[in-house]
Amino acid sequence: MELSVPDREFMYSGHVACPGCGAAIAMRFVLKALGEKIIMVIPACCWSIIAGPYPMSTLRVPVLHTAFETGGSVASGIKAALEVRGDHETTVVTWAGDGGTFDIGFQALSGAVERNEDFIYICYDNEAYMNTGIQRSSSTPYGAWTTTTPGQDWKKMRKKNIVEALVAHRIRYAATANIAFPEDLINKVKKAKNMKGSRFIHIFSTCPTGWRVPSEMSIKIARMAVQTNIFPLYEVENGVEYTINYRPKGYLVKEYFKLQGRFSHLTEEDLDQIQEMVEEDWKLLLRKAGVFSGS
Amino acid sequence: MKNSNRANMCVPLLIPRSYKTSEENKTGSWRFLRPRYLEKTAPCSSACPVGQDIPRIQMLAVQGSFKEAWELLLSENPFPGTCGRVCFHPCESACNRLEFDEAVAIRMIERFLADTASRYELQPRLNKLAEKGKKVAIIGSGPGGLSAAYFLALLGYSCDVFESSNKPGGMLRWAIPFYRLPLKVLEEEIARIESLGVRIFCNHHVEFEKFKHLRSNYDAIFVSCGYQKGRRLNIPGEESPGVEDGLTFLRELKSDPSSPSLHGSVAVIGGGNTAIDVARSVLRCGAKPVIVYRRRKEDMRAFGEEIKMALDEGVRIEELKSPLKIEKKESGVILTLQKMKVAGIDESGRAAIEPDNTDPEIVSYDRVFVAIGTEPSEPWYVCDSCSGKDIKLYNSVMRFDGQFPVIFGGDLTTEAKTVTNAIASGKEAAMALDVLFRIGKDFVLPEISRCRVGNGLSVSMEIYLNGERKNRVSHVVSYAEINTDYFNLIPRTPQPRLLREERINSFSEIDLKISGSVAMKEAGRCFNCGICNHCDNCYLFCPEIAVKRQDSEEGGLRAINYDYCKGCGLCVVECPRNAMVLEEESA
């Protein structure tokens, strides 16, 4: 076996994610890295459905399904309760989608991180409200079609940079990860598990249904997001120490866009503009990481 | 409410709590596409005349399983040490990696594996089948004849090989110079064949009367006596002293390595590998060789790499010159050469030529060697036309003399007259005779076709013996079917060689050894097209946890649990080497 990924599974088959679901793959890797001594908080998101209708559960760890906006506050409460009971071992993990993180749950998340609550917040990002029918979120990227940004009214605002928003809180640890890079993802989750304080991991998770792509392309597209610099793999400690974990091949962004139906309306000019935006973001990141490589 | 009551009261748990797993949800019913494991054929294997299982050999080499890799080589070819040196490696020209960066140095790894086995005196585990009680006579102990003997012996037949010269090996022994193939390598490989019980009778020339006599003592005869006779120029003065046959020169040189000393300027007429070998040998004997060829350099039949090295060593090539006549002078010969010009390109892509109308050129040389090709030395060897009763196979022809089976192989039947093609014909003949003896004449062609590797001319002994390789389909994996996301650009390991200055003064082997770590690194460049190398991407990326691994010594088996597989197809796309397939679900 080429990759060092733990063998043990903490997920059962029979979940109800769409075929090729990136969020299901992300959950599988994250649980492999975390092990069993955890409590998971899942605010409303695709995974509220995927985990199975009552009385079934697809996860081998305790899960608390909670309201949309409460990912940060419920985790804070559970951690406090565990401390009262003298359990300093169990890790509290919030598992939320981009809607529950970038938009609806942002206040609770920001509050918890500001208090430096001792928990891990994982956002699996599929770039829109997928299970309610593909409505745009503040994580939906510039240029994307959704059911609320249809036709020529495609989204003309940038994707919110959630990692930078949390870095501004001087969060203990923030990192990006991607389902096409399992080793990097698992290393980051393990690293986060061994820290104290608030930790945030942002996982890029393809949504074949919402992005209008064939299910078998899920990983390929996720990998392309990294190779084009659209979703760089990096981590930030204590809000200041940046590390870029992977040097991308630097493909043109159109290689990524042309694979997806949600971007099919974009013209060459639009793609050129997006290329510039991506390059600008990448240069900014390089500066923050102290890399001055002219590129 | 009293305080004591409040303390005893239990807060009821109002949160519903799951109590069973989702496994009763058989999501396999969603599926309309079905992934499955299906190994395919690598382009290198299909291009290899002996159909070596190259992707698997590389996989074993990467793991450091050098002995297993060598045994795999031996299962399809008794001459890996020889082919690892002299094969024209069509595998490398077919390598999918060529489109990515550079072809894998397959021949170099083959040689490394053979040399490693020889250095540690490893004994291969060869699966010799039970004696079948039949005897086969083999005429000629070249690569074709000895391969037939080797495989027939493994299949349980007793074989006697008849060789007209005083030592076995055919062209390997008499034509290929030591700087390409050291004697020790050849002798070890022949000894391994003899160790299976094959008897080689040297100094036994089989003329037609003897051939008829052999019929009464054997159950079949394999004829692979090769093309031994140098072709003639058919121009005046060819018989002059100082004009010699190139092949004869090589043979004398190899039987007496103290080598004649040559001097002055020596012309070698021809454009094939023999011409190059003669020219390079002449150079090593102290003379200045000039190859005279009637077409262009790029039309030469010799292998490109050999031509390049010859030029590098100082061999000159006079192209587009055709000899008209040869005259004797007091010391040496005078060649009259007609200049030729290109008159279009023929079907094979070589230049068609015609004399240009200039006056012939007259050049004097100290000696002239003729190396314009070879032909069978006796007419009854010839087997170029097939009658309806013959069974024409990919590399050999089975003919019936009454009911008596005679198979022709080696140069007599192969299209490309190379060592590896001759080996292929010997292996094929062994398989064909086994089919004939076991189940009869009608099954020869279908059985041999069943063992074909991909879409080429090669047949596999492992498939014939119903090894695991028979489960692969003949579809040849193309570059477009490789998921190159999983590969990085790595330059090909160059073959280390003697310096030019070291080469030209001796017959020492030019290509040098490589280390185990270099071989492993180079083998690691292989895409392993079409075969599972247990990378586990299918297992890793499955969102349904529907790919199961059962680890075993061979590296583990993978199986898809169709109760839960939704048919997303991720495993098939993420398989870097196209060892899986996605098919429409049957109703």
mmCIF file of N, CA, C and O in Angstrom, chain B residues 398-431:
data_model
loop_
_atom_site.group_PDB
_atom_site.id
_atom_site.type_symbol
_atom_site.label_atom_id
_atom_site.label_comp_id
_atom_site.label_asym_id
_atom_site.label_seq_id
_atom_site.Cartn_x
_atom_site.Cartn_y
_atom_site.Cartn_z
ATOM 1 N N MET B 398 3.410 -25.366 -38.657
ATOM 2 C CA MET B 398 3.360 -26.807 -38.411
ATOM 3 C C MET B 398 2.961 -27.500 -39.716
ATOM 4 O O MET B 398 1.968 -27.158 -40.329
ATOM 5 N N ARG B 399 3.810 -28.460 -40.109
ATOM 6 C CA ARG B 399 3.580 -29.130 -41.392
ATOM 7 C C ARG B 399 3.479 -30.619 -41.117
ATOM 8 O O ARG B 399 4.117 -31.123 -40.187
ATOM 9 N N PHE B 400 2.697 -31.298 -41.909
ATOM 10 C CA PHE B 400 2.563 -32.743 -41.696
ATOM 11 C C PHE B 400 3.113 -33.499 -42.881
ATOM 12 O O PHE B 400 2.735 -33.258 -44.022
ATOM 13 N N ASP B 401 4.044 -34.388 -42.545
ATOM 14 C CA ASP B 401 4.639 -35.242 -43.560
ATOM 15 C C ASP B 401 3.912 -36.567 -43.394
ATOM 16 O O ASP B 401 4.254 -37.350 -42.517
ATOM 17 N N GLY B 402 2.850 -36.765 -44.128
ATOM 18 C CA GLY B 402 1.940 -37.866 -43.794
ATOM 19 C C GLY B 402 1.248 -37.483 -42.512
ATOM 20 O O GLY B 402 0.592 -36.443 -42.439
ATOM 21 N N GLN B 403 1.441 -38.299 -41.478
ATOM 22 C CA GLN B 403 0.908 -37.940 -40.168
ATOM 23 C C GLN B 403 1.986 -37.366 -39.262
ATOM 24 O O GLN B 403 1.716 -36.973 -38.140
ATOM 25 N N PHE B 404 3.230 -37.348 -39.765
ATOM 26 C CA PHE B 404 4.345 -36.963 -38.902
ATOM 27 C C PHE B 404 4.490 -35.432 -38.803
ATOM 28 O O PHE B 404 4.629 -34.749 -39.822
ATOM 29 N N PRO B 405 4.454 -34.893 -37.575
ATOM 30 C CA PRO B 405 4.514 -33.429 -37.443
ATOM 31 C C PRO B 405 5.930 -32.867 -37.498
ATOM 32 O O PRO B 405 6.822 -33.344 -36.806
ATOM 33 N N VAL B 406 6.098 -31.867 -38.329
ATOM 34 C CA VAL B 406 7.365 -31.128 -38.401
ATOM 35 C C VAL B 406 7.016 -29.652 -38.232
ATOM 36 O O VAL B 406 6.140 -29.139 -38.926
ATOM 37 N N ILE B 407 7.693 -29.005 -37.267
ATOM 38 C CA ILE B 407 7.438 -27.576 -37.084
ATOM 39 C C ILE B 407 8.665 -26.797 -37.520
ATOM 40 O O ILE B 407 9.785 -27.169 -37.204
ATOM 41 N N PHE B 408 8.430 -25.743 -38.254
ATOM 42 C CA PHE B 408 9.520 -24.856 -38.665
ATOM 43 C C PHE B 408 9.472 -23.587 -37.825
ATOM 44 O O PHE B 408 8.396 -23.030 -37.607
ATOM 45 N N GLY B 409 10.643 -23.166 -37.381
ATOM 46 C CA GLY B 409 10.673 -21.947 -36.567
ATOM 47 C C GLY B 409 11.957 -21.172 -36.779
ATOM 48 O O GLY B 409 12.706 -21.414 -37.726
ATOM 49 N N GLY B 410 12.216 -20.236 -35.882
ATOM 50 C CA GLY B 410 13.407 -19.387 -36.000
ATOM 51 C C GLY B 410 13.339 -18.521 -37.244
ATOM 52 O O GLY B 410 12.250 -18.180 -37.721
ATOM 53 N N ASP B 411 14.489 -18.206 -37.810
ATOM 54 C CA ASP B 411 14.540 -17.351 -38.996
ATOM 55 C C ASP B 411 13.731 -17.912 -40.166
ATOM 56 O O ASP B 411 13.313 -17.175 -41.046
ATOM 57 N N LEU B 412 13.543 -19.243 -40.159
ATOM 58 C CA LEU B 412 12.840 -19.864 -41.289
ATOM 59 C C LEU B 412 11.409 -19.368 -41.396
ATOM 60 O O LEU B 412 10.831 -19.354 -42.473
ATOM 61 N N THR B 413 10.812 -18.961 -40.278
ATOM 62 C CA THR B 413 9.400 -18.571 -40.332
ATOM 63 C C THR B 413 9.096 -17.198 -39.752
ATOM 64 O O THR B 413 8.047 -16.640 -40.046
ATOM 65 N N THR B 414 9.963 -16.662 -38.908
ATOM 66 C CA THR B 414 9.597 -15.395 -38.276
ATOM 67 C C THR B 414 9.771 -14.252 -39.265
ATOM 68 O O THR B 414 10.640 -14.290 -40.138
ATOM 69 N N GLU B 415 8.933 -13.237 -39.079
ATOM 70 C CA GLU B 415 8.965 -12.133 -40.005
ATOM 71 C C GLU B 415 10.203 -11.269 -39.740
ATOM 72 O O GLU B 415 10.970 -10.969 -40.636
ATOM 73 N N ALA B 416 10.360 -10.869 -38.482
ATOM 74 C CA ALA B 416 11.576 -10.128 -38.121
ATOM 75 C C ALA B 416 12.579 -11.166 -37.636
ATOM 76 O O ALA B 416 12.297 -11.934 -36.747
ATOM 77 N N LYS B 417 13.740 -11.186 -38.266
ATOM 78 C CA LYS B 417 14.694 -12.255 -37.964
ATOM 79 C C LYS B 417 15.601 -11.822 -36.812
ATOM 80 O O LYS B 417 16.757 -11.464 -37.009
ATOM 81 N N THR B 418 15.032 -11.803 -35.613
ATOM 82 C CA THR B 418 15.829 -11.406 -34.457
ATOM 83 C C THR B 418 15.873 -12.551 -33.457
ATOM 84 O O THR B 418 15.102 -13.509 -33.547
ATOM 85 N N VAL B 419 16.766 -12.410 -32.489
ATOM 86 C CA VAL B 419 16.923 -13.428 -31.449
ATOM 87 C C VAL B 419 15.588 -13.656 -30.735
ATOM 88 O O VAL B 419 15.143 -14.781 -30.546
ATOM 89 N N THR B 420 14.942 -12.557 -30.345
ATOM 90 C CA THR B 420 13.727 -12.673 -29.546
ATOM 91 C C THR B 420 12.583 -13.290 -30.350
ATOM 92 O O THR B 420 11.791 -14.059 -29.816
ATOM 93 N N ASN B 421 12.518 -12.964 -31.635
ATOM 94 C CA ASN B 421 11.491 -13.600 -32.458
ATOM 95 C C ASN B 421 11.744 -15.097 -32.584
ATOM 96 O O ASN B 421 10.801 -15.903 -32.592
ATOM 97 N N ALA B 422 13.017 -15.472 -32.669
ATOM 98 C CA ALA B 422 13.342 -16.901 -32.753
ATOM 99 C C ALA B 422 12.909 -17.611 -31.469
ATOM 100 O O ALA B 422 12.329 -18.701 -31.508
ATOM 101 N N ILE B 423 13.159 -16.976 -30.325
ATOM 102 C CA ILE B 423 12.750 -17.569 -29.047
ATOM 103 C C ILE B 423 11.228 -17.749 -29.038
ATOM 104 O O ILE B 423 10.699 -18.782 -28.634
ATOM 105 N N ALA B 424 10.531 -16.709 -29.529
ATOM 106 C CA ALA B 424 9.069 -16.767 -29.573
ATOM 107 C C ALA B 424 8.603 -17.958 -30.393
ATOM 108 O O ALA B 424 7.667 -18.672 -30.004
ATOM 109 N N SER B 425 9.284 -18.220 -31.515
ATOM 110 C CA SER B 425 8.855 -19.330 -32.372
ATOM 111 C C SER B 425 9.099 -20.671 -31.675
ATOM 112 O O SER B 425 8.300 -21.596 -31.795
ATOM 113 N N GLY B 426 10.208 -20.763 -30.933
ATOM 114 C CA GLY B 426 10.499 -22.009 -30.221
ATOM 115 C C GLY B 426 9.453 -22.292 -29.157
ATOM 116 O O GLY B 426 8.977 -23.416 -28.999
ATOM 117 N N LYS B 427 9.069 -21.227 -28.437
ATOM 118 C CA LYS B 427 8.054 -21.400 -27.393
ATOM 119 C C LYS B 427 6.719 -21.796 -27.999
ATOM 120 O O LYS B 427 6.053 -22.722 -27.526
ATOM 121 N N GLU B 428 6.378 -21.120 -29.074
ATOM 122 C CA GLU B 428 5.107 -21.406 -29.727
ATOM 123 C C GLU B 428 5.077 -22.842 -30.246
ATOM 124 O O GLU B 428 4.065 -23.547 -30.116
ATOM 125 N N ALA B 429 6.210 -23.291 -30.813
ATOM 126 C CA ALA B 429 6.283 -24.654 -31.341
ATOM 127 C C ALA B 429 6.092 -25.666 -30.216
ATOM 128 O O ALA B 429 5.388 -26.677 -30.376
ATOM 129 N N ALA B 430 6.692 -25.393 -29.054
ATOM 130 C CA ALA B 430 6.550 -26.312 -27.928
ATOM 131 C C ALA B 430 5.087 -26.414 -27.515
ATOM 132 O O ALA B 430 4.554 -27.509 -27.279
ATOM 133 N N MET B 431 4.422 -25.266 -27.458
ATOM 134 C CA MET B 431 3.006 -25.266 -27.089
ATOM 135 C C MET B 431 2.179 -26.016 -28.128
ATOM 136 O O MET B 431 1.300 -26.817 -27.795
#
